GROMACS .gro file of C-alpha atoms in nm:
model
  383
    1MET     CA    1   2.783   3.758  -9.462
    2ASN     CA    2   3.123   3.940  -9.574
    3SER     CA    3   3.382   3.656  -9.547
    4ARG     CA    4   3.380   3.288  -9.679
    5GLN     CA    5   3.559   3.023  -9.470
    6PRO     CA    6   3.573   2.673  -9.550
    7VAL     CA    7   3.394   2.445  -9.304
    8PRO     CA    8   3.663   2.174  -9.216
    9SER     CA    9   3.569   1.799  -9.082
   10VAL     CA   10   3.406   1.765  -8.724
   11PRO     CA   11   3.563   1.593  -8.446
   12SER     CA   12   3.423   1.293  -8.343
   13ALA     CA   13   3.388   1.396  -7.987
   14GLN     CA   14   3.134   1.693  -7.937
   15PRO     CA   15   3.223   2.028  -7.831
   16ILE     CA   16   3.063   2.078  -7.444
   17PRO     CA   17   2.811   2.358  -7.464
   18VAL     CA   18   2.856   2.642  -7.230
   19VAL     CA   19   2.523   2.821  -7.129
   20VAL     CA   20   2.584   3.180  -6.960
   21LEU     CA   21   2.337   3.245  -6.692
   22ALA     CA   22   2.287   3.619  -6.619
   23GLY     CA   23   2.125   3.873  -6.454
   24PHE     CA   24   2.113   4.126  -6.154
   25LEU     CA   25   2.193   4.095  -5.808
   26GLY     CA   26   1.889   3.967  -5.649
   27SER     CA   27   1.701   3.821  -6.010
   28GLY     CA   28   1.731   3.467  -5.844
   29LYS     CA   29   2.050   3.333  -6.058
   30THR     CA   30   2.149   3.105  -5.800
   31THR     CA   31   1.819   2.996  -5.712
   32LEU     CA   32   1.769   2.853  -6.045
   33LEU     CA   33   2.154   2.711  -6.078
   34ASN     CA   34   2.095   2.529  -5.755
   35HIS     CA   35   1.768   2.393  -5.909
   36LEU     CA   36   1.931   2.289  -6.200
   37LEU     CA   37   2.191   2.112  -6.018
   38GLY     CA   38   1.916   1.952  -5.782
   39ASN     CA   39   1.740   1.856  -6.096
   40ARG     CA   40   2.001   1.764  -6.372
   41GLY     CA   41   1.934   1.344  -6.349
   42GLY     CA   42   2.258   1.226  -6.394
   43THR     CA   43   2.434   1.457  -6.653
   44ARG     CA   44   2.783   1.609  -6.529
   45ILE     CA   45   2.744   1.980  -6.509
   46GLY     CA   46   3.046   2.220  -6.480
   47VAL     CA   47   2.986   2.529  -6.291
   48VAL     CA   48   3.156   2.867  -6.337
   49VAL     CA   49   3.108   3.103  -6.058
   50ASN     CA   50   3.237   3.419  -5.892
   51ASP     CA   51   3.263   3.243  -5.504
   52PHE     CA   52   3.201   2.906  -5.379
   53GLY     CA   53   2.941   3.079  -5.125
   54SER     CA   54   2.687   3.121  -5.365
   55ILE     CA   55   2.628   2.739  -5.405
   56GLU     CA   56   2.416   2.572  -5.146
   57VAL     CA   57   2.551   2.479  -4.807
   58ASP     CA   58   2.395   2.133  -4.849
   59ALA     CA   59   2.630   2.091  -5.146
   60MET     CA   60   2.941   2.232  -5.008
   61SER     CA   61   2.902   1.990  -4.703
   62VAL     CA   62   2.949   1.684  -4.954
   63ALA     CA   63   3.177   1.825  -5.173
   64GLY     CA   64   3.561   1.694  -5.193
   65GLN     CA   65   3.827   1.922  -5.267
   66VAL     CA   66   3.975   1.849  -5.628
   67GLY     CA   67   4.239   2.136  -5.601
   68ASP     CA   68   4.299   2.459  -5.802
   69SER     CA   69   3.964   2.654  -5.640
   70MET     CA   70   3.779   2.371  -5.778
   71VAL     CA   71   3.539   2.166  -5.581
   72SER     CA   72   3.368   1.847  -5.645
   73LEU     CA   73   2.942   1.891  -5.607
   74GLY     CA   74   2.895   1.477  -5.607
   75GLY     CA   75   2.766   1.297  -5.903
   76GLY     CA   76   3.084   1.417  -6.129
   77CYS     CA   77   2.938   1.795  -6.126
   78LEU     CA   78   3.224   2.064  -6.029
   79CYS     CA   79   3.224   2.366  -5.969
   80CYS     CA   80   3.512   2.670  -5.993
   81ALA     CA   81   3.552   3.029  -5.897
   82VAL     CA   82   3.725   3.255  -6.123
   83ASP     CA   83   3.760   3.611  -6.195
   84GLY     CA   84   3.752   3.739  -6.560
   85SER     CA   85   4.116   3.690  -6.613
   86GLU     CA   86   4.088   3.324  -6.532
   87LEU     CA   87   3.819   3.188  -6.723
   88ASP     CA   88   3.949   3.044  -7.024
   89ALA     CA   89   4.172   2.855  -6.759
   90TYR     CA   90   3.911   2.705  -6.628
   91LEU     CA   91   3.682   2.632  -6.922
   92GLU     CA   92   3.981   2.434  -7.011
   93LYS     CA   93   3.994   2.233  -6.686
   94LEU     CA   94   3.621   2.156  -6.673
   95SER     CA   95   3.663   2.064  -7.038
   96ALA     CA   96   3.926   1.796  -6.984
   97PRO     CA   97   3.808   1.466  -7.091
   98VAL     CA   98   3.893   1.319  -6.747
   99HIS     CA   99   3.611   1.520  -6.565
  100ARG     CA  100   3.357   1.407  -6.862
  101ILE     CA  101   3.138   1.725  -6.846
  102ASP     CA  102   2.818   1.712  -7.040
  103VAL     CA  103   2.735   2.106  -6.993
  104ILE     CA  104   2.904   2.399  -6.842
  105ILE     CA  105   2.704   2.682  -6.681
  106ILE     CA  106   2.875   3.043  -6.647
  107GLU     CA  107   2.668   3.254  -6.368
  108ALA     CA  108   2.765   3.576  -6.504
  109SER     CA  109   2.786   3.848  -6.238
  110GLY     CA  110   3.090   3.963  -6.196
  111LEU     CA  111   3.294   3.812  -6.445
  112ALA     CA  112   3.180   4.021  -6.735
  113GLU     CA  113   2.913   4.197  -6.937
  114PRO     CA  114   2.705   3.949  -7.105
  115GLN     CA  115   2.781   4.027  -7.454
  116GLU     CA  116   3.163   4.026  -7.350
  117LEU     CA  117   3.122   3.665  -7.258
  118ILE     CA  118   3.000   3.579  -7.526
  119ARG     CA  119   3.228   3.737  -7.776
  120MET     CA  120   3.498   3.547  -7.555
  121LEU     CA  121   3.347   3.210  -7.580
  122VAL     CA  122   3.224   3.241  -7.979
  123ALA     CA  123   3.600   3.329  -8.010
  124SER     CA  124   3.746   3.049  -7.765
  125GLU     CA  125   4.017   2.884  -7.977
  126ASN     CA  126   3.927   2.554  -7.709
  127PRO     CA  127   3.773   2.291  -7.932
  128ALA     CA  128   3.647   2.137  -7.661
  129ILE     CA  129   3.344   2.381  -7.586
  130ARG     CA  130   3.088   2.573  -7.764
  131TYR     CA  131   2.873   2.875  -7.693
  132GLY     CA  132   2.536   2.734  -7.601
  133GLY     CA  133   2.342   3.041  -7.535
  134LEU     CA  134   2.234   3.337  -7.280
  135VAL     CA  135   1.992   3.317  -6.996
  136GLU     CA  136   1.859   3.624  -6.839
  137VAL     CA  137   1.719   3.603  -6.545
  138VAL     CA  138   1.461   3.901  -6.457
  139ASP     CA  139   1.328   3.958  -6.130
  140ALA     CA  140   0.947   4.048  -6.183
  141ALA     CA  141   0.867   4.178  -5.841
  142GLU     CA  142   1.199   4.449  -5.894
  143PHE     CA  143   1.181   4.498  -6.312
  144ASP     CA  144   1.097   4.869  -6.271
  145ALA     CA  145   1.330   4.947  -5.994
  146THR     CA  146   1.603   4.716  -6.187
  147ARG     CA  147   1.571   4.894  -6.497
  148ALA     CA  148   1.593   5.245  -6.330
  149LYS     CA  149   1.902   5.147  -6.128
  150HIS     CA  150   2.084   4.944  -6.417
  151PRO     CA  151   2.025   5.105  -6.745
  152GLU     CA  152   2.232   4.862  -6.900
  153THR     CA  153   1.955   4.624  -6.834
  154ASP     CA  154   1.803   4.659  -7.173
  155ARG     CA  155   2.153   4.607  -7.337
  156HIS     CA  156   2.114   4.282  -7.171
  157LEU     CA  157   1.800   4.185  -7.237
  158ALA     CA  158   1.914   4.263  -7.640
  159VAL     CA  159   2.129   3.950  -7.675
  160ALA     CA  160   1.944   3.689  -7.447
  161ASP     CA  161   1.844   3.385  -7.632
  162LEU     CA  162   1.587   3.331  -7.357
  163VAL     CA  163   1.433   3.578  -7.085
  164VAL     CA  164   1.367   3.362  -6.748
  165LEU     CA  165   1.081   3.648  -6.588
  166ASN     CA  166   1.145   3.500  -6.211
  167LYS     CA  167   0.964   3.559  -5.900
  168THR     CA  168   0.642   3.581  -6.099
  169ASP     CA  169   0.450   3.440  -5.731
  170ARG     CA  170   0.533   3.797  -5.599
  171VAL     CA  171   0.332   4.022  -5.870
  172ASP     CA  172  -0.047   3.984  -5.982
  173ALA     CA  173  -0.129   3.918  -6.333
  174ALA     CA  174  -0.200   4.239  -6.436
  175GLU     CA  175   0.150   4.322  -6.311
  176ARG     CA  176   0.332   4.012  -6.467
  177SER     CA  177   0.105   4.099  -6.808
  178ARG     CA  178   0.279   4.418  -6.808
  179ILE     CA  179   0.586   4.344  -6.761
  180GLU     CA  180   0.585   4.036  -7.032
  181ALA     CA  181   0.461   4.297  -7.260
  182GLU     CA  182   0.754   4.534  -7.187
  183LEU     CA  183   0.974   4.271  -7.261
  184ALA     CA  184   0.838   4.172  -7.559
  185ALA     CA  185   0.915   4.513  -7.686
  186LEU     CA  186   1.270   4.517  -7.545
  187CYS     CA  187   1.374   4.207  -7.684
  188PRO     CA  188   1.141   4.115  -7.985
  189GLY     CA  189   1.147   3.758  -8.101
  190VAL     CA  190   1.315   3.613  -7.763
  191PRO     CA  191   1.129   3.343  -7.597
  192LEU     CA  192   1.010   3.416  -7.243
  193VAL     CA  193   0.954   3.178  -6.957
  194THR     CA  194   0.813   3.241  -6.636
  195ALA     CA  195   0.870   3.073  -6.313
  196ASP     CA  196   0.878   3.139  -5.964
  197HIS     CA  197   1.203   3.000  -5.695
  198GLY     CA  198   1.401   2.935  -6.047
  199ARG     CA  199   1.228   2.649  -6.095
  200ILE     CA  200   1.268   2.589  -6.495
  201ASP     CA  201   1.294   2.241  -6.657
  202PRO     CA  202   1.632   2.184  -6.683
  203GLU     CA  203   1.596   2.013  -7.059
  204LEU     CA  204   1.491   2.369  -7.182
  205LEU     CA  205   1.903   2.397  -7.157
  206PHE     CA  206   2.041   2.053  -7.156
  207ASP     CA  207   1.974   1.677  -7.197
  208ARG     CA  208   1.948   1.500  -6.870
  209ARG     CA  209   2.079   1.154  -6.827
  210PRO     CA  210   1.944   0.890  -6.645
  211TRP     CA  211   2.010   0.935  -6.272
  212THR     CA  212   2.146   0.588  -6.065
  213GLU     CA  213   2.073   0.642  -5.746
  214THR     CA  214   2.382   0.632  -5.519
  215ARG     CA  215   2.487   0.439  -5.218
  216GLY     CA  216   2.702   0.529  -4.924
  217GLN     CA  217   2.791   0.893  -4.851
  218LEU     CA  218   2.524   1.155  -4.966
  219SER     CA  219   2.535   1.327  -5.295
  220PHE     CA  220   2.408   1.679  -5.385
  221GLU     CA  221   2.125   1.555  -5.607
  222ASP     CA  222   2.064   1.308  -5.275
  223LEU     CA  223   2.046   1.515  -5.046
  224LEU     CA  224   1.789   1.766  -5.283
  225SER     CA  225   1.597   1.480  -5.373
  226GLN     CA  226   1.513   1.393  -4.974
  227ALA     CA  227   1.411   1.781  -4.950
  228ALA     CA  228   1.208   1.769  -5.250
  229GLU     CA  229   1.015   1.455  -5.126
  230GLU     CA  230   0.901   1.634  -4.841
  231GLU     CA  231   0.718   1.939  -5.072
  232ASP     CA  232   0.434   1.975  -5.228
  233HIS     CA  233   0.473   1.860  -5.611
  234THR     CA  234   0.137   1.972  -5.702
  235GLY     CA  235   0.210   2.189  -6.029
  236HIS     CA  236   0.549   2.043  -6.063
  237VAL     CA  237   0.767   2.245  -6.274
  238HIS     CA  238   0.767   1.977  -6.570
  239THR     CA  239   0.380   1.958  -6.601
  240ALA     CA  240   0.430   2.333  -6.779
  241TYR     CA  241   0.600   2.198  -7.077
  242GLU     CA  242   0.494   2.007  -7.337
  243SER     CA  243   0.752   1.780  -7.576
  244THR     CA  244   0.700   1.649  -7.930
  245GLU     CA  245   0.897   1.437  -8.154
  246PHE     CA  246   0.929   1.435  -8.515
  247HIS     CA  247   1.085   1.150  -8.714
  248SER     CA  248   1.163   1.182  -9.138
  249GLU     CA  249   1.337   0.897  -9.298
  250GLN     CA  250   1.338   1.124  -9.593
  251ALA     CA  251   1.559   1.430  -9.599
  252LEU     CA  252   1.481   1.784  -9.533
  253SER     CA  253   1.499   2.071  -9.743
  254PRO     CA  254   1.757   2.280  -9.575
  255ARG     CA  255   1.591   2.601  -9.696
  256ARG     CA  256   1.220   2.519  -9.560
  257PHE     CA  257   1.349   2.378  -9.254
  258ILE     CA  258   1.560   2.747  -9.156
  259ASP     CA  259   1.229   2.881  -9.274
  260PHE     CA  260   1.067   2.658  -8.998
  261LEU     CA  261   1.333   2.791  -8.741
  262ASP     CA  262   1.293   3.123  -8.793
  263SER     CA  263   0.924   3.129  -8.785
  264ARG     CA  264   0.907   2.916  -8.462
  265PRO     CA  265   0.677   3.046  -8.202
  266ALA     CA  266   0.781   3.205  -7.865
  267GLY     CA  267   0.652   2.929  -7.653
  268LEU     CA  268   0.900   2.701  -7.872
  269TYR     CA  269   1.180   2.713  -7.611
  270ARG     CA  270   1.432   2.385  -7.730
  271VAL     CA  271   1.482   2.251  -8.054
  272LYS     CA  272   1.760   1.960  -8.067
  273GLY     CA  273   1.827   1.635  -8.253
  274PHE     CA  274   1.965   1.538  -8.604
  275VAL     CA  275   1.849   1.624  -8.914
  276TYR     CA  276   1.981   1.430  -9.267
  277PHE     CA  277   1.931   1.693  -9.564
  278GLY     CA  278   2.125   1.473  -9.833
  279VAL     CA  279   2.263   1.785 -10.044
  280PRO     CA  280   2.541   1.709 -10.241
  281GLY     CA  281   2.831   1.732 -10.081
  282HIS     CA  282   2.682   1.784  -9.751
  283GLU     CA  283   2.533   1.397  -9.689
  284GLU     CA  284   2.667   1.421  -9.297
  285ARG     CA  285   2.454   1.415  -8.996
  286TYR     CA  286   2.356   1.793  -8.885
  287GLU     CA  287   2.312   1.785  -8.519
  288VAL     CA  288   2.100   2.082  -8.435
  289HIS     CA  289   2.053   2.246  -8.108
  290ALA     CA  290   1.824   2.588  -8.039
  291VAL     CA  291   1.783   2.743  -7.673
  292GLY     CA  292   1.554   3.048  -7.701
  293ARG     CA  293   1.668   3.219  -8.018
  294PHE     CA  294   2.028   3.069  -8.033
  295LEU     CA  295   2.075   2.815  -8.271
  296ARG     CA  296   2.375   2.620  -8.407
  297PHE     CA  297   2.433   2.322  -8.598
  298ALA     CA  298   2.734   2.082  -8.592
  299PRO     CA  299   2.800   1.879  -8.876
  300GLY     CA  300   2.948   1.525  -8.814
  301PRO     CA  301   2.971   1.178  -8.946
  302TRP     CA  302   2.699   0.904  -8.928
  303ALA     CA  303   2.800   0.600  -8.684
  304GLY     CA  304   2.839   0.259  -8.872
  305GLY     CA  305   2.501   0.117  -8.988
  306GLU     CA  306   2.312   0.448  -8.878
  307SER     CA  307   2.032   0.493  -9.102
  308ARG     CA  308   2.019   0.828  -9.274
  309ARG     CA  309   1.701   0.987  -9.107
  310SER     CA  310   1.632   1.295  -8.912
  311ARG     CA  311   1.488   1.268  -8.560
  312LEU     CA  312   1.411   1.613  -8.362
  313VAL     CA  313   1.243   1.718  -8.009
  314LEU     CA  314   1.080   2.031  -7.967
  315ILE     CA  315   1.037   2.143  -7.619
  316GLY     CA  316   0.777   2.461  -7.524
  317SER     CA  317   0.508   2.548  -7.347
  318GLY     CA  318   0.142   2.641  -7.517
  319THR     CA  319   0.236   2.496  -7.849
  320ASP     CA  320   0.018   2.311  -8.078
  321GLY     CA  321   0.233   2.005  -8.146
  322PRO     CA  322   0.037   1.863  -8.431
  323ALA     CA  323   0.084   2.180  -8.617
  324LEU     CA  324   0.444   2.153  -8.537
  325LEU     CA  325   0.479   1.835  -8.685
  326ARG     CA  326   0.281   1.954  -9.006
  327GLU     CA  327   0.499   2.220  -9.071
  328LEU     CA  328   0.810   1.986  -9.060
  329GLU     CA  329   0.674   1.722  -9.259
  330ALA     CA  330   0.612   2.010  -9.518
  331CYS     CA  331   1.007   2.066  -9.487
  332ARG     CA  332   1.023   1.715  -9.615
  333GLU     CA  333   1.241   1.703  -9.936
  334PRO     CA  334   1.148   1.400 -10.214
  335ALA     CA  335   1.505   1.474 -10.426
  336PRO     CA  336   1.782   1.627 -10.232
  337GLN     CA  337   2.042   1.491 -10.458
  338HIS     CA  338   1.888   1.751 -10.686
  339ALA     CA  339   1.926   2.051 -10.420
  340PRO     CA  340   2.202   2.302 -10.546
  341PRO     CA  341   2.480   2.369 -10.298
  342GLU     CA  342   2.376   2.740 -10.216
  343SER     CA  343   2.041   2.573 -10.077
  344MET     CA  344   2.285   2.512  -9.747
  345TRP     CA  345   2.385   2.853  -9.697
  346GLY     CA  346   2.150   2.914  -9.437
  347ILE     CA  347   2.227   2.628  -9.251
  348LEU     CA  348   2.605   2.693  -9.264
  349ARG     CA  349   2.601   3.061  -9.103
  350TYR     CA  350   2.473   2.859  -8.794
  351VAL     CA  351   2.794   2.628  -8.814
  352ALA     CA  352   3.067   2.703  -8.591
  353ARG     CA  353   3.369   2.852  -8.709
  354PRO     CA  354   3.687   2.690  -8.580
  355PRO     CA  355   3.966   2.932  -8.487
  356GLU     CA  356   4.233   2.761  -8.712
  357PRO     CA  357   4.118   2.537  -8.983
  358GLU     CA  358   4.297   2.257  -9.056
  359ASP     CA  359   4.489   2.196  -9.349
  360GLY     CA  360   4.328   2.082  -9.656
  361ALA     CA  361   3.993   2.116  -9.524
  362GLU     CA  362   3.689   2.063  -9.766
  363ASP     CA  363   3.603   2.416  -9.882
  364ARG     CA  364   3.238   2.434  -9.902
  365ALA     CA  365   3.012   2.687  -9.936
  366GLU     CA  366   2.957   2.982  -9.674
  367ALA     CA  367   3.061   2.935  -9.319
  368VAL     CA  368   2.898   3.090  -9.017
  369ALA     CA  369   2.801   3.447  -8.990
  370ASP     CA  370   2.970   3.689  -8.767
  371PRO     CA  371   3.004   3.622  -8.388
  372GLU     CA  372   2.704   3.900  -8.333
  373ASP     CA  373   2.481   3.660  -8.566
  374LEU     CA  374   2.514   3.406  -8.290
  375MET     CA  375   2.518   3.610  -8.018
  376GLY     CA  376   2.156   3.727  -8.154
  377VAL     CA  377   2.249   4.089  -8.154
  378GLY     CA  378   2.141   4.151  -8.554
  379ASP     CA  379   1.810   4.156  -8.707
  380PRO     CA  380   1.536   3.932  -8.461
  381ALA     CA  381   1.366   3.778  -8.779
  382GLU     CA  382   1.689   3.570  -8.854
  383PHE     CA  383   1.597   3.382  -8.508
   0.00000   0.00000   0.00000
């Protein structure tokens, strides 16, 4: 890191994560997006696309117009059609408190190069949003043809935080293994999720709120739920993932916890929760959010009467839950009050640097690394 910036106090309202969904034409981005919309529970999603035609007809048939190129997808979800020059304006609209959006998903095709979108989001001066990771969708059936036609594929994969190898039902086991090996070489350290028809667990990208069934006019999710009742749910997507929970009343060592995150297995797709480090000058609660190799910490105040403790949920496939818990238990720190301030540097490099620090903000050690570090274009070992 070449610069030192003060880290200001964090506002009470957490910024809305903005997840970028990228991939070339035909890879299945829109199918995956529609799957997320149809399996979001009660989560309110803001969607940014190039044209409304990509959203399912059923959604549009029940959508209520809200004006200015935005439509309601039902259940509080909103969608807007933009070009690159309008992106900031629509992110500002979607993140307005009146909409109570929980997560924003940008379907990147045609808006800009994924790397440029990432830079735009990392550098955004909108305090209501934060970059939430890049998901690159790859068509297994057309993998070689896509790379030949679009040499920039390798560059896109290099900045991905999570790769979804889609349409795996259209290739045999040997071909799938070959592609997985090539992807591992193209983007080392980047977790890979396999899927067919874009069916991945939404919990890999965002938290699902409880869904209360609506009455009266059918919402988008009502329609998809009815359709799903007619399908065979054998091998439903959620059965492919395991969830491990960790709780600790004892503080965690920031250095050992960063070591754990740096060495997390490829099958561990998401880490979320709150961590207590207890280092002098850093006794606040640190929210941790990891999607693939993307990692972000957000310090914030403890709620009145809330106990100082760490609570984490780890979601993955083929992971060893007991082994993960043993590694986290080894992160416990019995005497955090004696830890030096520099022990937090590894954590603070993943704390978002605000565009305009407030006057008089507390000057603490090191701030976040350059935007390239947040994008995952640096040393893969750092993630």
